[in-house]
């Protein structure tokens, strides 16, 4: 296989469902999750690395320190995806692949209700899927991220 054409096989997806004591709307949950992502980025900067293809068919990994809270919030918005439907772990894993040459951040968080739609659009159970480019993760990073949760 030509490594220039690798399409998604370098990803790792970890999913978990969380049940809260009270129902939350997407808007309520999104605010909390963005705050948590920004704090996690401060503790584990590697979650905000981008990859870029060089003319020599090699790749570089780049981390930029945010210059302001606004820049950190923009990053959180770019890596956080909310869905309205209930999807399986396998569906998330298959539908979120990206090519390493795309210049995207190497980590993304995908969130969806873990139960069918409620009439009030509030949900107690939410599914979180953390998608990572495996060239950017190892046991140390995984352990560090787990310690932040």
C-alpha positions as a printed NumPy array, in Angstrom:
array([[  0.   ,   0.   ,   0.   ],
       [  1.314,   3.431,  -0.899],
       [  1.491,   5.573,   2.247],
       [  0.533,   8.617,   0.168],
       [ -2.94 ,   7.178,  -0.296],
       [ -3.666,   5.991,   3.238],
       [ -7.272,   6.804,   3.953],
       [ -8.401,   6.548,   7.542],
       [ -6.664,   3.363,   8.61 ],
       [ -4.545,   5.356,  11.025],
       [ -7.419,   6.272,  13.347],
       [ -8.453,   5.08 ,  16.777],
       [-11.991,   5.682,  18.073],
       [-12.927,   5.293,  21.729],
       [-16.567,   5.672,  22.764],
       [-18.372,   5.847,  26.085],
       [-21.871,   6.747,  27.204],
       [-22.419,   9.032,  30.175],
       [-25.675,   9.362,  32.101],
       [-26.133,  12.607,  33.993],
       [-28.425,  13.094,  36.986],
       [-30.552,  15.573,  35.006],
       [-31.306,  16.017,  31.345],
       [-29.233,  18.468,  29.302],
       [-29.912,  20.149,  25.987],
       [-27.19 ,  20.135,  23.357],
       [-26.549,  23.839,  24.014],
       [-26.085,  23.257,  27.755],
       [-23.8  ,  20.282,  27.241],
       [-21.801,  21.969,  24.479],
       [-20.771,  24.836,  26.764],
       [-19.483,  22.401,  29.402],
       [-17.706,  20.2  ,  26.868],
       [-15.925,  23.155,  25.218],
       [-14.681,  24.326,  28.607],
       [-13.432,  20.797,  29.366],
       [-11.702,  20.536,  25.969],
       [ -9.876,  23.835,  26.505],
       [ -8.712,  22.711,  29.953],
       [ -7.625,  19.365,  28.542],
       [ -5.671,  21.12 ,  25.777],
       [ -3.817,  23.084,  28.426],
       [ -2.869,  19.831,  30.192],
       [ -2.289,  17.737,  27.047],
       [ -1.271,  20.056,  24.178],
       [ -0.859,  17.091,  21.807],
       [ -4.644,  16.985,  21.325],
       [ -4.355,  20.202,  19.3  ],
       [ -1.7  ,  19.11 ,  16.823],
       [ -2.278,  19.389,  13.08 ],
       [ -0.571,  17.385,  10.351],
       [  0.627,  18.852,   7.095],
       [  1.985,  17.185,   3.992],
       [  5.349,  18.515,   2.85 ],
       [  6.432,  18.625,  -0.814],
       [  8.8  ,  15.704,  -0.113],
       [  5.808,  13.415,   0.656],
       [  6.701,  13.559,   4.317],
       [  4.456,  14.977,   7.011],
       [  5.03 ,  17.443,   9.785],
       [  3.092,  17.722,  13.011],
       [  2.524,  21.264,  14.214],
       [  1.283,  22.682,  17.499],
       [  0.425,  26.364,  17.838],
       [ -0.08 ,  27.911,  21.25 ],
       [ -3.393,  29.815,  21.253],
       [ -2.827,  33.548,  21.6  ],
       [ -6.11 ,  34.13 ,  23.405],
       [ -9.117,  32.429,  24.93 ],
       [-11.   ,  33.231,  21.716],
       [ -8.467,  31.213,  19.683],
       [ -8.794,  28.291,  22.109],
       [-12.599,  28.482,  21.821],
       [-12.336,  28.474,  18.01 ],
       [-10.184,  25.337,  18.212],
       [-12.755,  23.672,  20.51 ],
       [-15.518,  24.515,  18.023],
       [-13.477,  23.013,  15.181],
       [-12.837,  19.675,  16.925],
       [-16.251,  19.216,  18.575],
       [-19.102,  17.65 ,  16.581],
       [-22.679,  17.167,  17.807],
       [-25.202,  14.876,  16.138],
       [-28.938,  14.577,  16.691],
       [-29.318,  10.896,  15.895],
       [-28.245,   7.923,  17.924],
       [-25.356,   6.167,  16.176],
       [-23.28 ,   3.153,  17.059],
       [-19.577,   3.221,  17.868],
       [-18.864,   1.531,  14.519],
       [-20.867,   4.17 ,  12.614],
       [-18.874,   6.96 ,  14.26 ],
       [-15.577,   5.172,  13.583],
       [-16.42 ,   4.644,   9.895],
       [-17.858,   8.104,   9.226],
       [-15.2  ,  10.26 ,  10.905],
       [-12.036,   9.173,   9.119],
       [ -9.927,  11.866,   7.509],
       [ -6.687,  11.737,   5.596],
       [ -3.557,  12.81 ,   7.424],
       [ -2.732,  15.241,   4.616],
       [ -5.962,  17.194,   5.207],
       [ -4.371,  19.499,   7.797],
       [ -7.019,  18.732,  10.406],
       [ -6.402,  18.484,  14.117],
       [ -5.326,  14.986,  15.098],
       [ -8.065,  14.618,  17.738],
       [-11.826,  15.154,  17.51 ],
       [-14.729,  14.66 ,  19.898],
       [-18.069,  13.462,  18.514],
       [-21.143,  13.687,  20.763],
       [-24.71 ,  12.416,  20.298],
       [-27.645,  11.521,  22.513],
       [-27.334,   7.927,  23.689],
       [-31.131,   7.488,  23.648],
       [-33.942,   8.251,  21.237],
       [-35.171,  11.832,  20.877],
       [-36.978,  13.335,  23.819],
       [-39.936,  15.7  ,  23.377],
       [-38.116,  18.471,  25.281],
       [-34.798,  17.846,  23.468],
       [-33.105,  17.147,  26.788],
       [-31.201,  13.945,  27.337],
       [-29.723,  12.353,  30.433],
       [-27.513,   9.95 ,  28.467],
       [-24.973,  11.14 ,  25.915],
       [-22.429,   9.198,  23.872],
       [-18.914,  10.606,  23.514],
       [-16.547,   9.305,  20.812],
       [-12.943,  10.458,  20.883],
       [-11.334,  10.045,  17.443],
       [ -7.542,  10.239,  17.238],
       [ -4.971,   9.939,  14.534],
       [ -2.865,   7.063,  15.854],
       [  0.454,   8.614,  14.851],
       [ -0.268,  11.209,  17.539],
       [ -1.262,   8.874,  20.354],
       [  0.57 ,   6.399,  22.5  ],
       [  0.02 ,   4.847,  25.9  ],
       [  1.327,   7.929,  27.718],
       [ -1.049,  10.318,  25.938],
       [ -4.009,   7.978,  26.389],
       [ -3.259,   7.671,  30.1  ],
       [ -2.898,  11.453,  30.417],
       [ -6.213,  12.12 ,  28.66 ],
       [ -7.961,   9.511,  30.813],
       [ -6.632,  11.259,  33.9  ],
       [ -8.219,  14.523,  32.733],
       [-11.703,  13.08 ,  32.343]])
